[in-house]
Amino acid sequence: MTEPVKTVRQERRVRTEAAMLEAFEAVLVREGAAKVTVQAVADEAGVAKTLIYRYFDDIGGLIKTWGEKRTLFVPLEELFPDPEASAKELYEDPLQFAKKQILKQAQHMRSHPAYIELCIAELSGSGPVVDALMELRIKRNDAESQALGVTLDGRTVPMLMPQLLMPAAITYLAMRARKSPAYAGIRLDTDEGWAQIMGAVEQTLDLIGMAAKMAELTKADQQQLAEQFLQRREPSETE
């Protein structure tokens, strides 16, 4: 095979793969994950479904390829512009660290309706779409840990748990925005409404952080008082 012919075929393959990935996202956003099938994607892309099997093996392989090529999650360079500083903050001020990541990911998720549809699909509990998303998340978590050069340990995770519940609440509201956008008088499908939600999220995260710091201060004060009490008791006990 001559080099020009090889190059043409490679370019054609890249275009065909891109068309199928775009078709998958179009079907997902328009119809929902339940309607994503090999046939539906093939029809959308205008190709034979055998071609999808040849490129991706199955629908799960297509989703994983799509997720890896698409900015499904906040790019690592945006999430951790200075990985060393982020790693330091994780251990020195994990609540502030978590707040920054949660807010970045929340804004990113809203601009990716396809990801929200995948989250909706997770509620069904199983299937190739859910399995593919889980694998993408695991890879992403590994990539974040590698980028920071650290992992969450037994000391840090309990401290972050109140904060880590917030992404679940945000994901729920993002799903509501697509399926039933009115929530507590707020239109979740508008920029103004979502800005209100993000403002409330930030305030809540700040309150959680303040409460955690107050708890630490109170604990420290109690320890100090106990030590002072014991110091005062020591002379009388030796009399």
PDB file of N, CA, C and O in Angstrom, residues 144-200:
ATOM      1  N   GLU A 144      -6.604  11.638  38.605  1.00  0.00           N
ATOM      2  CA  GLU A 144      -6.522  12.744  39.563  1.00  0.00           C
ATOM      3  C   GLU A 144      -5.507  12.427  40.660  1.00  0.00           C
ATOM      4  O   GLU A 144      -4.693  13.281  41.042  1.00  0.00           O
ATOM      5  N   SER A 145      -5.554  11.189  41.168  1.00  0.00           N
ATOM      6  CA  SER A 145      -4.609  10.799  42.211  1.00  0.00           C
ATOM      7  C   SER A 145      -3.178  10.856  41.694  1.00  0.00           C
ATOM      8  O   SER A 145      -2.266  11.309  42.393  1.00  0.00           O
ATOM      9  N   GLN A 146      -2.999  10.408  40.460  1.00  0.00           N
ATOM     10  CA  GLN A 146      -1.655  10.426  39.871  1.00  0.00           C
ATOM     11  C   GLN A 146      -1.177  11.857  39.655  1.00  0.00           C
ATOM     12  O   GLN A 146       0.002  12.171  39.877  1.00  0.00           O
ATOM     13  N   ALA A 147      -2.094  12.731  39.215  1.00  0.00           N
ATOM     14  CA  ALA A 147      -1.724  14.130  38.969  1.00  0.00           C
ATOM     15  C   ALA A 147      -1.278  14.811  40.268  1.00  0.00           C
ATOM     16  O   ALA A 147      -0.338  15.602  40.271  1.00  0.00           O
ATOM     17  N   LEU A 148      -1.948  14.479  41.372  1.00  0.00           N
ATOM     18  CA  LEU A 148      -1.616  15.086  42.658  1.00  0.00           C
ATOM     19  C   LEU A 148      -0.468  14.370  43.351  1.00  0.00           C
ATOM     20  O   LEU A 148       0.199  14.942  44.217  1.00  0.00           O
ATOM     21  N   GLY A 149      -0.271  13.115  42.973  1.00  0.00           N
ATOM     22  CA  GLY A 149       0.757  12.330  43.644  1.00  0.00           C
ATOM     23  C   GLY A 149       0.359  11.910  45.035  1.00  0.00           C
ATOM     24  O   GLY A 149       1.189  11.549  45.858  1.00  0.00           O
ATOM     25  N   VAL A 150      -0.957  11.964  45.329  1.00  0.00           N
ATOM     26  CA  VAL A 150      -1.463  11.592  46.650  1.00  0.00           C
ATOM     27  C   VAL A 150      -2.780  10.844  46.486  1.00  0.00           C
ATOM     28  O   VAL A 150      -3.388  10.848  45.414  1.00  0.00           O
ATOM     29  N   THR A 151      -3.196  10.202  47.553  1.00  0.00           N
ATOM     30  CA  THR A 151      -4.522   9.583  47.600  1.00  0.00           C
ATOM     31  C   THR A 151      -5.177  10.003  48.906  1.00  0.00           C
ATOM     32  O   THR A 151      -4.508  10.310  49.894  1.00  0.00           O
ATOM     33  N   LEU A 152      -6.505   9.991  48.905  1.00  0.00           N
ATOM     34  CA  LEU A 152      -7.228  10.320  50.128  1.00  0.00           C
ATOM     35  C   LEU A 152      -7.033   9.191  51.132  1.00  0.00           C
ATOM     36  O   LEU A 152      -7.222   8.020  50.804  1.00  0.00           O
ATOM     37  N   ASP A 153      -6.633   9.535  52.347  1.00  0.00           N
ATOM     38  CA  ASP A 153      -6.402   8.507  53.351  1.00  0.00           C
ATOM     39  C   ASP A 153      -7.513   8.507  54.394  1.00  0.00           C
ATOM     40  O   ASP A 153      -8.478   9.253  54.317  1.00  0.00           O
ATOM     41  N   GLY A 154      -7.365   7.631  55.392  1.00  0.00           N
ATOM     42  CA  GLY A 154      -8.396   7.486  56.410  1.00  0.00           C
ATOM     43  C   GLY A 154      -8.608   8.723  57.243  1.00  0.00           C
ATOM     44  O   GLY A 154      -9.662   8.909  57.831  1.00  0.00           O
ATOM     45  N   ARG A 155      -7.584   9.591  57.307  1.00  0.00           N
ATOM     46  CA  ARG A 155      -7.722  10.828  58.081  1.00  0.00           C
ATOM     47  C   ARG A 155      -8.518  11.873  57.324  1.00  0.00           C
ATOM     48  O   ARG A 155      -9.326  12.596  57.880  1.00  0.00           O
ATOM     49  N   THR A 156      -8.289  11.950  56.022  1.00  0.00           N
ATOM     50  CA  THR A 156      -8.874  13.027  55.230  1.00  0.00           C
ATOM     51  C   THR A 156     -10.309  12.739  54.817  1.00  0.00           C
ATOM     52  O   THR A 156     -11.157  13.624  54.829  1.00  0.00           O
ATOM     53  N   VAL A 157     -10.611  11.497  54.459  1.00  0.00           N
ATOM     54  CA  VAL A 157     -11.935  11.175  53.923  1.00  0.00           C
ATOM     55  C   VAL A 157     -13.064  11.520  54.887  1.00  0.00           C
ATOM     56  O   VAL A 157     -14.034  12.177  54.493  1.00  0.00           O
ATOM     57  N   PRO A 158     -13.015  11.124  56.175  1.00  0.00           N
ATOM     58  CA  PRO A 158     -14.116  11.485  57.070  1.00  0.00           C
ATOM     59  C   PRO A 158     -14.334  12.992  57.166  1.00  0.00           C
ATOM     60  O   PRO A 158     -15.467  13.464  57.259  1.00  0.00           O
ATOM     61  N   MET A 159     -13.254  13.759  57.124  1.00  0.00           N
ATOM     62  CA  MET A 159     -13.361  15.211  57.212  1.00  0.00           C
ATOM     63  C   MET A 159     -14.079  15.785  55.992  1.00  0.00           C
ATOM     64  O   MET A 159     -14.789  16.782  56.075  1.00  0.00           O
ATOM     65  N   LEU A 160     -13.884  15.116  54.842  1.00  0.00           N
ATOM     66  CA  LEU A 160     -14.474  15.626  53.608  1.00  0.00           C
ATOM     67  C   LEU A 160     -15.891  15.137  53.353  1.00  0.00           C
ATOM     68  O   LEU A 160     -16.553  15.648  52.460  1.00  0.00           O
ATOM     69  N   MET A 161     -16.363  14.150  54.108  1.00  0.00           N
ATOM     70  CA  MET A 161     -17.651  13.542  53.801  1.00  0.00           C
ATOM     71  C   MET A 161     -18.805  14.536  53.683  1.00  0.00           C
ATOM     72  O   MET A 161     -19.597  14.459  52.741  1.00  0.00           O
ATOM     73  N   PRO A 162     -18.949  15.515  54.621  1.00  0.00           N
ATOM     74  CA  PRO A 162     -20.049  16.480  54.446  1.00  0.00           C
ATOM     75  C   PRO A 162     -19.944  17.234  53.120  1.00  0.00           C
ATOM     76  O   PRO A 162     -20.955  17.506  52.473  1.00  0.00           O
ATOM     77  N   GLN A 163     -18.709  17.563  52.717  1.00  0.00           N
ATOM     78  CA  GLN A 163     -18.514  18.265  51.452  1.00  0.00           C
ATOM     79  C   GLN A 163     -18.811  17.356  50.272  1.00  0.00           C
ATOM     80  O   GLN A 163     -19.364  17.783  49.266  1.00  0.00           O
ATOM     81  N   LEU A 164     -18.434  16.084  50.393  1.00  0.00           N
ATOM     82  CA  LEU A 164     -18.583  15.169  49.269  1.00  0.00           C
ATOM     83  C   LEU A 164     -20.037  14.809  48.983  1.00  0.00           C
ATOM     84  O   LEU A 164     -20.341  14.247  47.936  1.00  0.00           O
ATOM     85  N   LEU A 165     -20.926  15.134  49.909  1.00  0.00           N
ATOM     86  CA  LEU A 165     -22.350  14.928  49.643  1.00  0.00           C
ATOM     87  C   LEU A 165     -22.897  15.977  48.690  1.00  0.00           C
ATOM     88  O   LEU A 165     -23.916  15.758  48.036  1.00  0.00           O
ATOM     89  N   MET A 166     -22.229  17.118  48.604  1.00  0.00           N
ATOM     90  CA  MET A 166     -22.724  18.198  47.756  1.00  0.00           C
ATOM     91  C   MET A 166     -22.771  17.835  46.277  1.00  0.00           C
ATOM     92  O   MET A 166     -23.736  18.184  45.586  1.00  0.00           O
ATOM     93  N   PRO A 167     -21.746  17.145  45.716  1.00  0.00           N
ATOM     94  CA  PRO A 167     -21.840  16.781  44.303  1.00  0.00           C
ATOM     95  C   PRO A 167     -23.076  15.941  43.993  1.00  0.00           C
ATOM     96  O   PRO A 167     -23.648  16.052  42.896  1.00  0.00           O
ATOM     97  N   ALA A 168     -23.493  15.104  44.950  1.00  0.00           N
ATOM     98  CA  ALA A 168     -24.700  14.297  44.732  1.00  0.00           C
ATOM     99  C   ALA A 168     -25.924  15.205  44.612  1.00  0.00           C
ATOM    100  O   ALA A 168     -26.795  15.000  43.741  1.00  0.00           O
ATOM    101  N   ALA A 169     -25.992  16.217  45.469  1.00  0.00           N
ATOM    102  CA  ALA A 169     -27.108  17.157  45.409  1.00  0.00           C
ATOM    103  C   ALA A 169     -27.076  17.954  44.105  1.00  0.00           C
ATOM    104  O   ALA A 169     -28.115  18.174  43.460  1.00  0.00           O
ATOM    105  N   ILE A 170     -25.875  18.366  43.687  1.00  0.00           N
ATOM    106  CA  ILE A 170     -25.739  19.127  42.448  1.00  0.00           C
ATOM    107  C   ILE A 170     -26.130  18.273  41.248  1.00  0.00           C
ATOM    108  O   ILE A 170     -26.821  18.739  40.335  1.00  0.00           O
ATOM    109  N   THR A 171     -25.708  17.009  41.252  1.00  0.00           N
ATOM    110  CA  THR A 171     -26.057  16.108  40.151  1.00  0.00           C
ATOM    111  C   THR A 171     -27.566  15.933  40.066  1.00  0.00           C
ATOM    112  O   THR A 171     -28.150  15.936  38.974  1.00  0.00           O
ATOM    113  N   TYR A 172     -28.210  15.786  41.215  1.00  0.00           N
ATOM    114  CA  TYR A 172     -29.675  15.659  41.225  1.00  0.00           C
ATOM    115  C   TYR A 172     -30.332  16.885  40.602  1.00  0.00           C
ATOM    116  O   TYR A 172     -31.240  16.767  39.768  1.00  0.00           O
ATOM    117  N   LEU A 173     -29.874  18.074  40.983  1.00  0.00           N
ATOM    118  CA  LEU A 173     -30.467  19.300  40.447  1.00  0.00           C
ATOM    119  C   LEU A 173     -30.174  19.446  38.957  1.00  0.00           C
ATOM    120  O   LEU A 173     -31.015  19.953  38.204  1.00  0.00           O
ATOM    121  N   ALA A 174     -28.998  18.991  38.522  1.00  0.00           N
ATOM    122  CA  ALA A 174     -28.682  19.036  37.089  1.00  0.00           C
ATOM    123  C   ALA A 174     -29.606  18.107  36.311  1.00  0.00           C
ATOM    124  O   ALA A 174     -30.044  18.434  35.198  1.00  0.00           O
ATOM    125  N   MET A 175     -29.925  16.955  36.887  1.00  0.00           N
ATOM    126  CA  MET A 175     -30.866  16.040  36.238  1.00  0.00           C
ATOM    127  C   MET A 175     -32.263  16.642  36.217  1.00  0.00           C
ATOM    128  O   MET A 175     -32.987  16.539  35.224  1.00  0.00           O
ATOM    129  N   ARG A 176     -32.649  17.284  37.322  1.00  0.00           N
ATOM    130  CA  ARG A 176     -33.945  17.965  37.364  1.00  0.00           C
ATOM    131  C   ARG A 176     -34.027  19.043  36.295  1.00  0.00           C
ATOM    132  O   ARG A 176     -35.088  19.264  35.684  1.00  0.00           O
ATOM    133  N   ALA A 177     -32.917  19.731  36.056  1.00  0.00           N
ATOM    134  CA  ALA A 177     -32.898  20.806  35.068  1.00  0.00           C
ATOM    135  C   ALA A 177     -33.268  20.296  33.677  1.00  0.00           C
ATOM    136  O   ALA A 177     -33.841  21.023  32.871  1.00  0.00           O
ATOM    137  N   ARG A 178     -32.938  19.023  33.398  1.00  0.00           N
ATOM    138  CA  ARG A 178     -33.241  18.459  32.084  1.00  0.00           C
ATOM    139  C   ARG A 178     -34.636  17.846  32.012  1.00  0.00           C
ATOM    140  O   ARG A 178     -35.259  17.845  30.951  1.00  0.00           O
ATOM    141  N   LYS A 179     -35.115  17.322  33.126  1.00  0.00           N
ATOM    142  CA  LYS A 179     -36.369  16.574  33.091  1.00  0.00           C
ATOM    143  C   LYS A 179     -37.549  17.297  33.737  1.00  0.00           C
ATOM    144  O   LYS A 179     -38.682  17.161  33.305  1.00  0.00           O
ATOM    145  N   SER A 180     -37.290  18.049  34.785  1.00  0.00           N
ATOM    146  CA  SER A 180     -38.352  18.768  35.493  1.00  0.00           C
ATOM    147  C   SER A 180     -37.728  20.007  36.118  1.00  0.00           C
ATOM    148  O   SER A 180     -37.426  20.036  37.311  1.00  0.00           O
ATOM    149  N   PRO A 181     -37.509  21.053  35.307  1.00  0.00           N
ATOM    150  CA  PRO A 181     -36.615  22.147  35.686  1.00  0.00           C
ATOM    151  C   PRO A 181     -37.061  23.078  36.804  1.00  0.00           C
ATOM    152  O   PRO A 181     -36.233  23.800  37.346  1.00  0.00           O
ATOM    153  N   ALA A 182     -38.329  23.078  37.179  1.00  0.00           N
ATOM    154  CA  ALA A 182     -38.768  23.973  38.250  1.00  0.00           C
ATOM    155  C   ALA A 182     -38.477  23.322  39.599  1.00  0.00           C
ATOM    156  O   ALA A 182     -38.897  22.188  39.861  1.00  0.00           O
ATOM    157  N   TYR A 183     -37.748  24.040  40.455  1.00  0.00           N
ATOM    158  CA  TYR A 183     -37.402  23.499  41.772  1.00  0.00           C
ATOM    159  C   TYR A 183     -37.410  24.630  42.786  1.00  0.00           C
ATOM    160  O   TYR A 183     -36.639  25.577  42.667  1.00  0.00           O
ATOM    161  N   ALA A 184     -38.303  24.516  43.760  1.00  0.00           N
ATOM    162  CA  ALA A 184     -38.421  25.528  44.829  1.00  0.00           C
ATOM    163  C   ALA A 184     -38.547  26.934  44.255  1.00  0.00           C
ATOM    164  O   ALA A 184     -37.967  27.892  44.773  1.00  0.00           O
ATOM    165  N   GLY A 185     -39.303  27.048  43.170  1.00  0.00           N
ATOM    166  CA  GLY A 185     -39.510  28.352  42.554  1.00  0.00           C
ATOM    167  C   GLY A 185     -38.374  28.830  41.678  1.00  0.00           C
ATOM    168  O   GLY A 185     -38.409  29.952  41.172  1.00  0.00           O
ATOM    169  N   ILE A 186     -37.355  27.997  41.499  1.00  0.00           N
ATOM    170  CA  ILE A 186     -36.194  28.364  40.682  1.00  0.00           C
ATOM    171  C   ILE A 186     -36.208  27.567  39.391  1.00  0.00           C
ATOM    172  O   ILE A 186     -36.430  26.352  39.399  1.00  0.00           O
ATOM    173  N   ARG A 187     -35.975  28.253  38.272  1.00  0.00           N
ATOM    174  CA  ARG A 187     -35.879  27.569  36.982  1.00  0.00           C
ATOM    175  C   ARG A 187     -34.426  27.114  36.801  1.00  0.00           C
ATOM    176  O   ARG A 187     -33.536  27.897  36.501  1.00  0.00           O
ATOM    177  N   LEU A 188     -34.214  25.820  36.985  1.00  0.00           N
ATOM    178  CA  LEU A 188     -32.873  25.271  36.914  1.00  0.00           C
ATOM    179  C   LEU A 188     -32.293  25.275  35.507  1.00  0.00           C
ATOM    180  O   LEU A 188     -31.080  25.150  35.339  1.00  0.00           O
ATOM    181  N   ASP A 189     -33.149  25.400  34.514  1.00  0.00           N
ATOM    182  CA  ASP A 189     -32.677  25.366  33.127  1.00  0.00           C
ATOM    183  C   ASP A 189     -32.314  26.744  32.590  1.00  0.00           C
ATOM    184  O   ASP A 189     -32.063  26.902  31.394  1.00  0.00           O
ATOM    185  N   THR A 190     -32.248  27.745  33.463  1.00  0.00           N
ATOM    186  CA  THR A 190     -31.830  29.086  33.041  1.00  0.00           C
ATOM    187  C   THR A 190     -30.503  29.430  33.709  1.00  0.00           C
ATOM    188  O   THR A 190     -30.171  28.904  34.780  1.00  0.00           O
ATOM    189  N   ASP A 191     -29.764  30.333  33.070  1.00  0.00           N
ATOM    190  CA  ASP A 191     -28.489  30.765  33.648  1.00  0.00           C
ATOM    191  C   ASP A 191     -28.711  31.434  35.006  1.00  0.00           C
ATOM    192  O   ASP A 191     -27.930  31.237  35.945  1.00  0.00           O
ATOM    193  N   GLU A 192     -29.763  32.223  35.102  1.00  0.00           N
ATOM    194  CA  GLU A 192     -30.046  32.922  36.348  1.00  0.00           C
ATOM    195  C   GLU A 192     -30.365  31.929  37.470  1.00  0.00           C
ATOM    196  O   GLU A 192     -29.881  32.055  38.598  1.00  0.00           O
ATOM    197  N   GLY A 193     -31.195  30.940  37.134  1.00  0.00           N
ATOM    198  CA  GLY A 193     -31.571  29.945  38.134  1.00  0.00           C
ATOM    199  C   GLY A 193     -30.380  29.132  38.597  1.00  0.00           C
ATOM    200  O   GLY A 193     -30.210  28.887  39.798  1.00  0.00           O
ATOM    201  N   TRP A 194     -29.541  28.714  37.644  1.00  0.00           N
ATOM    202  CA  TRP A 194     -28.389  27.912  38.016  1.00  0.00           C
ATOM    203  C   TRP A 194     -27.388  28.742  38.837  1.00  0.00           C
ATOM    204  O   TRP A 194     -26.744  28.213  39.737  1.00  0.00           O
ATOM    205  N   ALA A 195     -27.297  30.038  38.524  1.00  0.00           N
ATOM    206  CA  ALA A 195     -26.413  30.911  39.297  1.00  0.00           C
ATOM    207  C   ALA A 195     -26.890  30.985  40.755  1.00  0.00           C
ATOM    208  O   ALA A 195     -26.074  31.022  41.683  1.00  0.00           O
ATOM    209  N   GLN A 196     -28.217  31.013  40.949  1.00  0.00           N
ATOM    210  CA  GLN A 196     -28.757  31.002  42.313  1.00  0.00           C
ATOM    211  C   GLN A 196     -28.354  29.729  43.041  1.00  0.00           C
ATOM    212  O   GLN A 196     -27.955  29.755  44.212  1.00  0.00           O
ATOM    213  N   ILE A 197     -28.463  28.606  42.335  1.00  0.00           N
ATOM    214  CA  ILE A 197     -28.099  27.323  42.935  1.00  0.00           C
ATOM    215  C   ILE A 197     -26.621  27.308  43.295  1.00  0.00           C
ATOM    216  O   ILE A 197     -26.225  26.889  44.391  1.00  0.00           O
ATOM    217  N   MET A 198     -25.780  27.779  42.391  1.00  0.00           N
ATOM    218  CA  MET A 198     -24.340  27.783  42.652  1.00  0.00           C
ATOM    219  C   MET A 198     -23.993  28.703  43.826  1.00  0.00           C
ATOM    220  O   MET A 198     -23.106  28.415  44.620  1.00  0.00           O
ATOM    221  N   GLY A 199     -24.714  29.816  43.937  1.00  0.00           N
ATOM    222  CA  GLY A 199     -24.500  30.707  45.077  1.00  0.00           C
ATOM    223  C   GLY A 199     -24.856  30.014  46.383  1.00  0.00           C
ATOM    224  O   GLY A 199     -24.130  30.128  47.379  1.00  0.00           O
ATOM    225  N   ALA A 200     -25.977  29.276  46.368  1.00  0.00           N
ATOM    226  CA  ALA A 200     -26.388  28.546  47.573  1.00  0.00           C
ATOM    227  C   ALA A 200     -25.406  27.431  47.898  1.00  0.00           C
ATOM    228  O   ALA A 200     -25.101  27.184  49.075  1.00  0.00           O
TER     229      ALA A 200
END
